[in-house]
mmCIF file of C-alpha atoms and ligand atoms in Angstrom:
data_model
loop_
_atom_site.group_PDB
_atom_site.id
_atom_site.type_symbol
_atom_site.label_atom_id
_atom_site.label_comp_id
_atom_site.label_asym_id
_atom_site.label_seq_id
_atom_site.Cartn_x
_atom_site.Cartn_y
_atom_site.Cartn_z
ATOM 1 C CA UNK A 22 -93.753 -1.106 46.010
ATOM 2 C CA UNK A 23 -90.169 -0.412 44.984
ATOM 3 C CA UNK A 24 -90.341 2.902 46.805
ATOM 4 C CA UNK A 25 -90.782 1.531 50.313
ATOM 5 C CA UNK A 26 -87.971 0.204 52.462
ATOM 6 C CA UNK A 27 -88.849 -2.390 55.086
ATOM 7 C CA UNK A 28 -89.662 0.071 57.845
ATOM 8 C CA UNK A 29 -91.941 2.037 55.523
ATOM 9 C CA UNK A 30 -93.641 -1.060 54.137
ATOM 10 C CA UNK A 31 -94.233 -2.453 57.607
ATOM 11 C CA UNK A 32 -95.801 0.846 58.575
ATOM 12 C CA UNK A 33 -98.122 0.692 55.576
ATOM 13 C CA UNK A 34 -99.122 -2.848 56.442
ATOM 14 C CA UNK A 35 -99.789 -1.958 60.038
ATOM 15 C CA UNK A 36 -101.942 0.948 58.920
ATOM 16 C CA UNK A 37 -103.930 -1.552 56.888
ATOM 17 C CA UNK A 38 -104.368 -3.630 60.027
ATOM 18 C CA UNK A 39 -101.955 -6.334 58.877
ATOM 19 C CA UNK A 40 -99.048 -7.819 60.768
ATOM 20 C CA UNK A 41 -95.637 -6.266 60.063
ATOM 21 C CA UNK A 42 -94.015 -9.572 59.238
ATOM 22 C CA UNK A 43 -96.334 -9.894 56.240
ATOM 23 C CA UNK A 44 -94.422 -6.962 54.744
ATOM 24 C CA UNK A 45 -91.192 -8.934 55.165
ATOM 25 C CA UNK A 46 -92.729 -11.884 53.360
ATOM 26 C CA UNK A 47 -93.884 -9.720 50.493
ATOM 27 C CA UNK A 48 -90.423 -8.171 50.201
ATOM 28 C CA UNK A 49 -88.858 -11.614 49.912
ATOM 29 C CA UNK A 50 -91.181 -12.420 47.034
ATOM 30 C CA UNK A 51 -90.335 -9.221 45.227
ATOM 31 C CA UNK A 52 -86.616 -8.913 45.800
ATOM 32 C CA UNK A 53 -85.464 -12.466 46.293
ATOM 33 C CA UNK A 54 -87.812 -14.263 43.947
ATOM 34 C CA UNK A 55 -88.429 -11.562 41.379
ATOM 35 C CA UNK A 56 -92.198 -11.914 41.647
ATOM 36 C CA UNK A 57 -94.339 -8.981 40.513
ATOM 37 C CA UNK A 58 -97.765 -10.603 40.699
ATOM 38 C CA UNK A 59 -99.371 -10.683 44.144
ATOM 39 C CA UNK A 60 -101.325 -13.778 43.130
ATOM 40 C CA UNK A 61 -98.105 -15.795 43.051
ATOM 41 C CA UNK A 62 -97.236 -14.994 46.687
ATOM 42 C CA UNK A 63 -98.419 -18.338 47.990
ATOM 43 C CA UNK A 64 -97.767 -17.800 51.699
ATOM 44 C CA UNK A 65 -99.955 -14.695 51.690
ATOM 45 C CA UNK A 66 -103.661 -15.317 52.180
ATOM 46 C CA UNK A 67 -106.089 -14.715 49.357
ATOM 47 C CA UNK A 68 -107.826 -11.790 51.023
ATOM 48 C CA UNK A 69 -104.587 -9.958 51.719
ATOM 49 C CA UNK A 70 -103.345 -10.602 48.187
ATOM 50 C CA UNK A 71 -106.454 -8.898 46.872
ATOM 51 C CA UNK A 72 -105.989 -5.937 49.219
ATOM 52 C CA UNK A 73 -102.360 -5.599 48.178
ATOM 53 C CA UNK A 74 -103.257 -5.662 44.505
ATOM 54 C CA UNK A 75 -105.758 -2.886 45.168
ATOM 55 C CA UNK A 76 -103.260 -0.752 47.106
ATOM 56 C CA UNK A 77 -99.929 -1.299 45.393
ATOM 57 C CA UNK A 78 -98.264 -1.902 42.070
ATOM 58 C CA UNK A 79 -95.007 -3.675 41.321
ATOM 59 C CA UNK A 80 -94.146 -2.166 38.004
ATOM 60 C CA UNK A 81 -90.714 -2.110 36.369
ATOM 61 C CA UNK A 82 -89.731 0.822 34.170
ATOM 62 C CA UNK A 83 -90.377 0.672 30.464
ATOM 63 C CA UNK A 84 -87.475 -0.538 28.347
ATOM 64 C CA UNK A 85 -86.678 1.786 25.463
ATOM 65 C CA UNK A 86 -83.492 0.228 24.107
ATOM 66 C CA UNK A 87 -81.020 -2.435 25.082
ATOM 67 C CA UNK A 88 -77.488 -2.409 23.707
ATOM 68 C CA UNK A 89 -74.885 -5.096 24.231
ATOM 69 C CA UNK A 90 -71.200 -4.278 23.929
ATOM 70 C CA UNK A 91 -68.638 -6.613 22.353
ATOM 71 C CA UNK A 92 -67.249 -7.025 25.900
ATOM 72 C CA UNK A 93 -70.623 -8.155 27.261
ATOM 73 C CA UNK A 94 -71.517 -4.870 28.948
ATOM 74 C CA UNK A 95 -75.202 -4.049 28.584
ATOM 75 C CA UNK A 96 -76.835 -0.693 28.567
ATOM 76 C CA UNK A 97 -80.537 -0.168 29.018
ATOM 77 C CA UNK A 98 -82.353 3.052 28.333
ATOM 78 C CA UNK A 99 -85.384 3.125 30.594
ATOM 79 C CA UNK A 100 -88.335 5.450 30.405
ATOM 80 C CA UNK A 101 -89.559 6.804 33.708
ATOM 81 C CA UNK A 102 -93.187 7.265 34.473
ATOM 82 C CA UNK A 103 -94.396 10.460 32.935
ATOM 83 C CA UNK A 104 -96.517 12.865 34.889
ATOM 84 C CA UNK A 105 -99.103 14.700 32.850
ATOM 85 C CA UNK A 106 -97.735 17.698 31.043
ATOM 86 C CA UNK A 107 -94.156 16.724 31.909
ATOM 87 C CA UNK A 108 -91.497 15.832 29.344
ATOM 88 C CA UNK A 109 -90.479 12.257 28.546
ATOM 89 C CA UNK A 110 -87.672 11.323 30.898
ATOM 90 C CA UNK A 111 -85.197 8.568 30.236
ATOM 91 C CA UNK A 112 -82.304 7.274 32.245
ATOM 92 C CA UNK A 113 -79.610 4.710 31.671
ATOM 93 C CA UNK A 114 -78.561 1.639 33.605
ATOM 94 C CA UNK A 115 -75.418 -0.340 32.800
ATOM 95 C CA UNK A 116 -74.504 -3.929 33.633
ATOM 96 C CA UNK A 117 -70.828 -4.872 33.642
ATOM 97 C CA UNK A 118 -70.130 -8.617 33.865
ATOM 98 C CA UNK A 119 -66.743 -9.759 35.089
ATOM 99 C CA UNK A 120 -65.309 -13.179 35.859
ATOM 100 C CA UNK A 121 -66.034 -13.065 39.576
ATOM 101 C CA UNK A 122 -68.749 -10.446 39.869
ATOM 102 C CA UNK A 123 -71.517 -8.612 38.097
ATOM 103 C CA UNK A 124 -71.754 -4.869 38.667
ATOM 104 C CA UNK A 125 -74.857 -2.830 38.043
ATOM 105 C CA UNK A 126 -74.275 0.876 37.555
ATOM 106 C CA UNK A 127 -77.467 2.740 38.407
ATOM 107 C CA UNK A 128 -78.731 6.281 37.965
ATOM 108 C CA UNK A 129 -80.081 8.410 40.776
ATOM 109 C CA UNK A 130 -81.207 11.506 38.871
ATOM 110 C CA UNK A 131 -82.408 12.166 35.353
ATOM 111 C CA UNK A 132 -79.552 14.397 34.247
ATOM 112 C CA UNK A 133 -77.204 16.102 36.644
ATOM 113 C CA UNK A 134 -76.708 19.616 37.948
ATOM 114 C CA UNK A 135 -73.084 19.258 39.054
ATOM 115 C CA UNK A 136 -71.758 20.426 35.710
ATOM 116 C CA UNK A 137 -68.432 18.589 35.736
ATOM 117 C CA UNK A 138 -66.629 19.712 32.606
ATOM 118 C CA UNK A 139 -65.510 16.227 31.479
ATOM 119 C CA UNK A 140 -68.856 14.419 31.887
ATOM 120 C CA UNK A 141 -71.395 14.009 29.112
ATOM 121 C CA UNK A 142 -74.361 13.691 31.481
ATOM 122 C CA UNK A 143 -73.588 17.229 32.652
ATOM 123 C CA UNK A 144 -73.886 18.587 29.119
ATOM 124 C CA UNK A 145 -77.605 17.773 29.035
ATOM 125 C CA UNK A 146 -78.288 19.556 32.324
ATOM 126 C CA UNK A 147 -80.608 18.458 35.094
ATOM 127 C CA UNK A 148 -84.114 17.188 34.518
ATOM 128 C CA UNK A 149 -85.391 15.811 37.826
ATOM 129 C CA UNK A 150 -84.679 13.643 40.825
ATOM 130 C CA UNK A 151 -85.558 9.991 40.545
ATOM 131 C CA UNK A 152 -87.892 8.580 43.166
ATOM 132 C CA UNK A 153 -86.785 5.745 45.444
ATOM 133 C CA UNK A 154 -89.021 3.441 43.428
ATOM 134 C CA UNK A 155 -87.392 4.478 40.170
ATOM 135 C CA UNK A 156 -83.909 3.954 41.599
ATOM 136 C CA UNK A 157 -84.701 0.525 43.040
ATOM 137 C CA UNK A 158 -86.678 -0.577 39.983
ATOM 138 C CA UNK A 159 -83.476 -0.444 37.895
ATOM 139 C CA UNK A 160 -81.981 -3.219 40.000
ATOM 140 C CA UNK A 161 -85.132 -5.304 39.901
ATOM 141 C CA UNK A 162 -85.463 -4.840 36.156
ATOM 142 C CA UNK A 163 -81.819 -5.777 35.565
ATOM 143 C CA UNK A 164 -82.107 -8.845 37.790
ATOM 144 C CA UNK A 165 -85.162 -10.052 35.893
ATOM 145 C CA UNK A 166 -83.704 -9.301 32.488
ATOM 146 C CA UNK A 167 -80.420 -11.016 33.273
ATOM 147 C CA UNK A 168 -81.844 -14.277 34.435
ATOM 148 C CA UNK A 169 -84.909 -14.326 36.580
ATOM 149 C CA UNK A 170 -84.212 -16.265 39.712
ATOM 150 C CA UNK A 171 -82.798 -13.758 42.154
ATOM 151 C CA UNK A 172 -82.349 -16.326 44.846
ATOM 152 C CA UNK A 173 -79.684 -18.648 43.544
ATOM 153 C CA UNK A 174 -77.769 -16.883 40.873
ATOM 154 C CA UNK A 175 -76.081 -13.740 41.952
ATOM 155 C CA UNK A 176 -75.903 -12.153 38.546
ATOM 156 C CA UNK A 177 -75.797 -8.783 40.269
ATOM 157 C CA UNK A 178 -73.251 -8.935 43.069
ATOM 158 C CA UNK A 179 -72.368 -5.234 43.177
ATOM 159 C CA UNK A 180 -74.329 -2.033 42.742
ATOM 160 C CA UNK A 181 -72.643 1.302 42.157
ATOM 161 C CA UNK A 182 -74.331 4.720 42.123
ATOM 162 C CA UNK A 183 -72.180 5.777 39.170
ATOM 163 C CA UNK A 184 -74.793 6.198 36.499
ATOM 164 C CA UNK A 185 -76.509 9.485 35.783
ATOM 165 C CA UNK A 186 -76.845 12.018 38.538
ATOM 166 C CA UNK A 187 -75.330 12.995 41.849
ATOM 167 C CA UNK A 188 -76.736 10.547 44.425
ATOM 168 C CA UNK A 189 -76.101 12.776 47.417
ATOM 169 C CA UNK A 190 -78.050 15.611 45.771
ATOM 170 C CA UNK A 191 -81.078 13.299 45.906
ATOM 171 C CA UNK A 192 -80.330 12.010 49.372
ATOM 172 C CA UNK A 193 -83.867 11.520 50.667
ATOM 173 C CA UNK A 194 -84.727 9.185 47.823
ATOM 174 C CA UNK A 195 -81.342 7.490 47.626
ATOM 175 C CA UNK A 196 -81.164 6.515 51.305
ATOM 176 C CA UNK A 197 -84.230 4.209 51.312
ATOM 177 C CA UNK A 198 -82.967 2.735 48.031
ATOM 178 C CA UNK A 199 -79.651 1.863 49.692
ATOM 179 C CA UNK A 200 -81.568 0.302 52.565
ATOM 180 C CA UNK A 201 -83.499 -1.933 50.155
ATOM 181 C CA UNK A 202 -80.253 -2.946 48.436
ATOM 182 C CA UNK A 203 -78.672 -3.961 51.735
ATOM 183 C CA UNK A 204 -81.682 -5.417 53.541
ATOM 184 C CA UNK A 205 -81.767 -9.216 53.913
ATOM 185 C CA UNK A 206 -85.429 -9.003 52.937
ATOM 186 C CA UNK A 207 -84.483 -6.766 50.012
ATOM 187 C CA UNK A 208 -81.703 -7.511 47.543
ATOM 188 C CA UNK A 209 -79.470 -8.606 50.411
ATOM 189 C CA UNK A 210 -76.244 -7.181 48.989
ATOM 190 C CA UNK A 211 -73.228 -6.946 51.237
ATOM 191 C CA UNK A 212 -72.321 -3.489 52.494
ATOM 192 C CA UNK A 213 -68.964 -3.503 50.746
ATOM 193 C CA UNK A 214 -70.654 -4.206 47.433
ATOM 194 C CA UNK A 215 -72.873 -1.163 47.339
ATOM 195 C CA UNK A 216 -70.918 1.959 46.455
ATOM 196 C CA UNK A 217 -72.135 5.531 46.554
ATOM 197 C CA UNK A 218 -70.051 7.787 44.329
ATOM 198 C CA UNK A 219 -70.140 11.527 44.920
ATOM 199 C CA UNK A 220 -68.619 14.660 43.477
ATOM 200 C CA UNK A 221 -68.250 15.828 47.065
ATOM 201 C CA UNK A 222 -71.385 17.121 48.787
ATOM 202 C CA UNK A 223 -69.798 17.411 52.195
ATOM 203 C CA UNK A 224 -72.883 17.700 54.469
ATOM 204 C CA UNK A 225 -74.399 14.612 52.873
ATOM 205 C CA UNK A 226 -71.212 12.593 53.199
ATOM 206 C CA UNK A 227 -71.629 13.118 56.944
ATOM 207 C CA UNK A 228 -75.291 12.142 56.853
ATOM 208 C CA UNK A 229 -74.594 9.064 54.779
ATOM 209 C CA UNK A 230 -71.912 7.978 57.214
ATOM 210 C CA UNK A 231 -74.351 8.278 60.102
ATOM 211 C CA UNK A 232 -77.372 6.711 58.409
ATOM 212 C CA UNK A 233 -76.110 3.615 56.667
ATOM 213 C CA UNK A 234 -73.045 1.445 56.143
ATOM 214 C CA UNK A 235 -71.956 1.406 52.532
ATOM 215 C CA UNK A 236 -68.828 1.869 50.438
ATOM 216 C CA UNK A 237 -67.962 5.421 49.429
ATOM 217 C CA UNK A 238 -66.246 6.706 46.294
ATOM 218 C CA UNK A 239 -65.178 10.314 45.884
ATOM 219 C CA UNK A 240 -64.819 11.853 42.439
ATOM 220 C CA UNK A 241 -61.670 13.782 43.213
ATOM 221 C CA UNK A 242 -60.002 14.265 39.805
ATOM 222 C CA UNK A 243 -57.586 16.942 41.044
ATOM 223 C CA UNK A 244 -55.598 17.465 44.205
ATOM 224 C CA UNK A 245 -55.531 21.270 44.153
ATOM 225 C CA UNK A 246 -58.485 23.640 44.343
ATOM 226 C CA UNK A 247 -57.592 25.689 41.288
ATOM 227 C CA UNK A 248 -57.778 22.681 38.987
ATOM 228 C CA UNK A 249 -60.649 20.969 40.807
ATOM 229 C CA UNK A 250 -62.725 24.161 40.605
ATOM 230 C CA UNK A 251 -62.546 23.824 36.818
ATOM 231 C CA UNK A 252 -63.226 20.099 36.620
ATOM 232 C CA UNK A 253 -65.740 19.632 39.446
ATOM 233 C CA UNK A 254 -67.401 23.020 40.093
ATOM 234 C CA UNK A 255 -69.014 21.911 43.378
ATOM 235 C CA UNK A 256 -65.449 22.248 44.667
ATOM 236 C CA UNK A 257 -66.010 26.007 44.888
ATOM 237 C CA UNK A 258 -68.596 25.312 47.552
ATOM 238 C CA UNK A 259 -66.832 22.432 49.284
ATOM 239 C CA UNK A 260 -63.107 22.753 48.608
ATOM 240 C CA UNK A 261 -60.647 19.891 48.897
ATOM 241 C CA UNK A 262 -59.630 20.510 52.509
ATOM 242 C CA UNK A 263 -63.264 20.330 53.665
ATOM 243 C CA UNK A 264 -63.865 17.269 51.517
ATOM 244 C CA UNK A 265 -60.888 15.481 53.033
ATOM 245 C CA UNK A 266 -62.083 16.293 56.530
ATOM 246 C CA UNK A 267 -65.477 14.779 55.672
ATOM 247 C CA UNK A 268 -63.739 11.654 54.360
ATOM 248 C CA UNK A 269 -61.827 11.316 57.613
ATOM 249 C CA UNK A 270 -65.017 11.675 59.638
ATOM 250 C CA UNK A 271 -66.662 9.073 57.422
ATOM 251 C CA UNK A 272 -63.861 6.588 58.026
ATOM 252 C CA UNK A 273 -63.753 7.341 61.741
ATOM 253 C CA UNK A 274 -67.314 6.049 62.046
ATOM 254 C CA UNK A 275 -66.585 2.773 60.243
ATOM 255 C CA UNK A 276 -64.707 -0.401 61.086
ATOM 256 C CA UNK A 277 -60.981 -0.628 60.472
ATOM 257 C CA UNK A 278 -61.295 -2.492 57.187
ATOM 258 C CA UNK A 279 -63.245 0.351 55.558
ATOM 259 C CA UNK A 280 -61.730 2.418 52.819
ATOM 260 C CA UNK A 281 -62.623 5.229 50.472
ATOM 261 C CA UNK A 282 -62.120 5.022 46.743
ATOM 262 C CA UNK A 283 -60.819 8.202 45.140
ATOM 263 C CA UNK A 284 -61.766 8.387 41.487
ATOM 264 C CA UNK A 285 -59.433 10.279 39.225
ATOM 265 C CA UNK A 286 -60.251 10.759 35.542
ATOM 266 C CA UNK A 287 -57.116 10.858 33.396
ATOM 267 C CA UNK A 288 -57.251 13.898 31.125
ATOM 268 C CA UNK A 289 -54.409 14.358 28.686
ATOM 269 C CA UNK A 290 -52.153 17.224 29.708
ATOM 270 C CA UNK A 291 -54.653 18.531 32.277
ATOM 271 C CA UNK A 292 -54.283 16.509 35.484
ATOM 272 C CA UNK A 293 -52.048 13.608 34.446
ATOM 273 C CA UNK A 294 -48.535 14.955 34.950
ATOM 274 C CA UNK A 295 -46.017 13.618 37.493
ATOM 275 C CA UNK A 296 -46.459 16.708 39.661
ATOM 276 C CA UNK A 297 -50.190 16.007 39.836
ATOM 277 C CA UNK A 298 -49.477 12.471 40.987
ATOM 278 C CA UNK A 299 -47.134 13.710 43.709
ATOM 279 C CA UNK A 300 -49.689 16.280 44.821
ATOM 280 C CA UNK A 301 -52.372 13.570 45.004
ATOM 281 C CA UNK A 302 -50.096 11.249 46.979
ATOM 282 C CA UNK A 303 -49.403 14.040 49.435
ATOM 283 C CA UNK A 304 -53.093 14.799 49.853
ATOM 284 C CA UNK A 305 -54.015 11.186 50.590
ATOM 285 C CA UNK A 306 -50.906 10.438 52.561
ATOM 286 C CA UNK A 307 -52.538 10.643 55.980
ATOM 287 C CA UNK A 308 -55.183 8.028 55.123
ATOM 288 C CA UNK A 309 -52.786 5.106 54.646
ATOM 289 C CA UNK A 310 -54.435 1.869 53.557
ATOM 290 C CA UNK A 311 -57.890 3.425 53.871
ATOM 291 C CA UNK A 312 -57.407 5.352 50.620
ATOM 292 C CA UNK A 313 -57.636 3.598 47.271
ATOM 293 C CA UNK A 314 -57.106 5.417 44.026
ATOM 294 C CA UNK A 315 -59.075 4.457 40.957
ATOM 295 C CA UNK A 316 -57.674 6.000 37.791
ATOM 296 C CA UNK A 317 -60.323 6.284 35.055
ATOM 297 C CA UNK A 318 -59.084 6.806 31.513
ATOM 298 C CA UNK A 319 -61.220 9.628 30.147
ATOM 299 C CA UNK A 320 -64.079 8.436 27.952
ATOM 300 C CA UNK A 321 -64.733 10.813 25.108
ATOM 301 C CA UNK A 322 -68.141 12.011 23.923
ATOM 302 C CA UNK A 323 -69.232 14.455 21.215
ATOM 303 C CA UNK A 324 -68.253 18.041 22.082
ATOM 304 C CA UNK A 325 -65.780 16.886 24.730
ATOM 305 C CA UNK A 326 -63.011 19.380 25.258
ATOM 306 C CA UNK A 327 -60.557 16.834 26.676
ATOM 307 C CA UNK A 328 -58.555 13.899 25.410
ATOM 308 C CA UNK A 329 -57.703 10.661 27.163
ATOM 309 C CA UNK A 330 -54.250 10.501 28.712
ATOM 310 C CA UNK A 331 -51.768 8.310 26.891
ATOM 311 C CA UNK A 332 -51.220 4.809 28.309
ATOM 312 C CA UNK A 333 -47.672 5.893 29.173
ATOM 313 C CA UNK A 334 -48.919 8.874 31.175
ATOM 314 C CA UNK A 335 -51.385 6.648 33.053
ATOM 315 C CA UNK A 336 -48.700 4.073 33.862
ATOM 316 C CA UNK A 337 -46.263 6.751 35.007
ATOM 317 C CA UNK A 338 -48.951 8.364 37.163
ATOM 318 C CA UNK A 339 -49.936 5.110 38.850
ATOM 319 C CA UNK A 340 -46.300 4.167 39.442
ATOM 320 C CA UNK A 341 -45.676 7.406 41.295
ATOM 321 C CA UNK A 342 -48.707 6.767 43.507
ATOM 322 C CA UNK A 343 -47.695 3.166 44.175
ATOM 323 C CA UNK A 344 -44.158 4.191 45.032
ATOM 324 C CA UNK A 345 -45.704 6.444 47.690
ATOM 325 C CA UNK A 346 -47.565 3.454 49.109
ATOM 326 C CA UNK A 347 -51.023 4.208 47.701
ATOM 327 C CA UNK A 348 -53.228 1.364 46.502
ATOM 328 C CA UNK A 349 -53.851 2.298 42.890
ATOM 329 C CA UNK A 350 -55.913 0.680 40.179
ATOM 330 C CA UNK A 351 -56.681 1.722 36.645
ATOM 331 C CA UNK A 352 -60.300 1.169 35.734
ATOM 332 C CA UNK A 353 -60.665 -0.895 32.603
ATOM 333 C CA UNK A 354 -62.828 0.813 30.041
ATOM 334 C CA UNK A 355 -65.988 -1.189 29.507
ATOM 335 C CA UNK A 356 -68.813 -0.759 27.055
ATOM 336 C CA UNK A 357 -67.421 2.286 25.284
ATOM 337 C CA UNK A 358 -68.603 0.959 21.911
ATOM 338 C CA UNK A 359 -72.187 1.431 23.123
ATOM 339 C CA UNK A 360 -71.477 4.664 25.027
ATOM 340 C CA UNK A 361 -71.921 2.899 28.339
ATOM 341 C CA UNK A 362 -68.551 3.834 29.832
ATOM 342 C CA UNK A 363 -68.124 6.258 32.744
ATOM 343 C CA UNK A 364 -69.312 9.719 31.865
ATOM 344 C CA UNK A 365 -70.855 8.714 28.527
ATOM 345 C CA UNK A 366 -74.399 8.136 29.644
ATOM 346 C CA UNK A 367 -77.155 9.763 27.659
ATOM 347 C CA UNK A 368 -75.385 11.906 25.043
ATOM 348 C CA UNK A 369 -76.170 9.831 21.983
ATOM 349 C CA UNK A 370 -79.529 8.551 23.110
ATOM 350 C CA UNK A 371 -80.722 12.078 23.204
ATOM 351 C CA UNK A 372 -80.107 12.748 19.549
ATOM 352 C CA UNK A 373 -81.392 9.313 18.461
ATOM 353 C CA UNK A 374 -84.576 9.764 20.437
ATOM 354 C CA UNK A 375 -85.177 13.168 19.019
ATOM 355 C CA UNK A 376 -84.954 11.806 15.520
ATOM 356 C CA UNK A 377 -87.131 8.804 16.134
ATOM 357 C CA UNK A 378 -89.866 10.686 17.927
ATOM 358 C CA UNK A 379 -90.092 13.350 15.283
ATOM 359 C CA UNK A 380 -91.307 16.653 16.584
ATOM 360 C CA UNK A 381 -92.372 15.488 20.042
ATOM 361 C CA UNK A 382 -90.245 17.575 22.387
ATOM 362 C CA UNK A 383 -88.076 15.041 24.168
ATOM 363 C CA UNK A 384 -85.830 16.045 26.963
ATOM 364 C CA UNK A 385 -83.533 13.220 27.870
ATOM 365 C CA UNK A 386 -81.538 14.685 30.657
HETATM 366 N N1 SAH B 8 -72.162 12.085 40.348
HETATM 367 C C1 SAH B 8 -71.425 11.010 40.918
HETATM 368 C C2 SAH B 8 -71.593 9.671 40.211
HETATM 369 C C3 SAH B 8 -71.616 9.586 38.692
HETATM 370 S S1 SAH B 8 -70.202 9.510 37.721
HETATM 371 C C4 SAH B 8 -69.967 11.358 41.008
HETATM 372 O O1 SAH B 8 -69.577 12.427 40.550
HETATM 373 O O2 SAH B 8 -69.197 10.611 41.599
HETATM 374 C C5 SAH B 8 -69.218 8.125 38.023
HETATM 375 C C6 SAH B 8 -67.738 8.456 37.759
HETATM 376 O O3 SAH B 8 -67.425 8.646 36.363
HETATM 377 C C7 SAH B 8 -67.306 9.716 38.469
HETATM 378 O O4 SAH B 8 -66.087 9.538 39.115
HETATM 379 C C8 SAH B 8 -67.165 10.671 37.301
HETATM 380 O O5 SAH B 8 -66.360 11.750 37.646
HETATM 381 C C9 SAH B 8 -66.607 9.792 36.230
HETATM 382 N N2 SAH B 8 -66.707 10.364 34.882
HETATM 383 C C10 SAH B 8 -67.570 11.293 34.453
HETATM 384 N N3 SAH B 8 -67.341 11.585 33.149
HETATM 385 C C11 SAH B 8 -66.323 10.815 32.743
HETATM 386 C C12 SAH B 8 -65.656 10.624 31.500
HETATM 387 N N4 SAH B 8 -66.027 11.297 30.413
HETATM 388 N N5 SAH B 8 -64.661 9.727 31.459
HETATM 389 C C13 SAH B 8 -64.326 9.011 32.543
HETATM 390 N N6 SAH B 8 -64.913 9.136 33.738
HETATM 391 C C14 SAH B 8 -65.911 10.028 33.851
#
C-alpha cells in the first residue's frame, strides 16, 4: 500500500470496480490514523475490506536496532524486504526532535553511488534503489513508533531526504513518495517542510521543479569546480555553472517566498578558508534572499580522510557570508554519539551486523 500515491491507488480501486473516493478513505486510515489492519477501517464495507486484505498489504519494515542519542535523536536500522537470492539490505532512518519541530531524515537508496569523498555512506558503495513503498514506510514506521496517533500530534513535522542515497538518482520512486508526504490524504505535510537534498543531478532538478512543489537543498560544499570535483564527483558531469543555472530555473518556477538551501560541509583546511567563503558569496550573490547557506560541521567516521573545521574557522566563514548579505546558519550536530549525524549513516552498523550474523554474507550498503 505504501507504494501507491493517491492517483495510483484510485486507479487500482477503479480497476477493481470500486469508487475512487474509497481509495481516499483508505489513505486517511493509513496515513492519518496509522491503521494497518483493514478490519479496523470502519467506514469501509465488510466485503471491500476482505477484497483489500486479499489484494494489498500494509507492512512496515522490520526493525533491526533502535539507538537513542543523549540529545534525544533516534536512529533506526531497518531491514528491507529481501528478494530470494539477494543480500540482506538495511537502511537507516533518523528522527531529530527539536523544541518546535520534529524532523525525520529518510533514506532513498540502500547505499549511494555518488562517491562523495567526505561521506561514510559512499564508502560502502551502492546496493539498490529503494521502492516507493520502502521510502514511505520509513515515515509510517517512525510515526507509529514515536506515538501512534498521526492525527493530533505532529511528532513528525518535517521530512528531509538526507539519509542514505541520492534521491534524484531514484527519481521515479522518490516522486510518488513525495506526493504521499504532501497529499492531504497522505501525511499532509506542508510543502516547505519536505526537503529534497541532492548532490546536483541537474536534469532531475528540472524535473522535480516541474512535477512537484517541495523545498530543495543542494549539497554544494565548494564554490569552484576544481575543489568540487574532488569532494562531489558528480560535479565532473554537472559542473557548478550548470548547477547554478538549474537552481535559477527551479526558483523561477516557484513563488517568491521560495528559497534554496546550499549545504556546505566544513572540512578543516580544505574548503573552510576566508577565500572559500568569498568565492561562495560571489557564486550565490545573484540569488539574493532566495539562497540560504547551511554550514555543516564535518562528522567524522572510521577511515575518514578529513577533519572537522575548528569552531573559529566556522565562525569566521559564516561571518564573511553574512557580511555579504547571505542568510547563513550552522547546522547543529545531532546524534553523533550514535553515528546518526549527517554523513555517518551505515558505517558502524555494517561491521556490527557482520559480527552478529556470523558468516552470513551481509551487505549493508
Ligand atoms: N545525496 C543527497 C542527500 C544525502 S546527504 C545529497 O548529497 O544531498 C545529506 C547531507 O549531509 C549532504 O549535504 C551531504 O553532503 C552531507 N554530508 C555527507 N557526509 C557528511 C559528513 N561526513 N559530515 C557532514 N555532512 C555530511
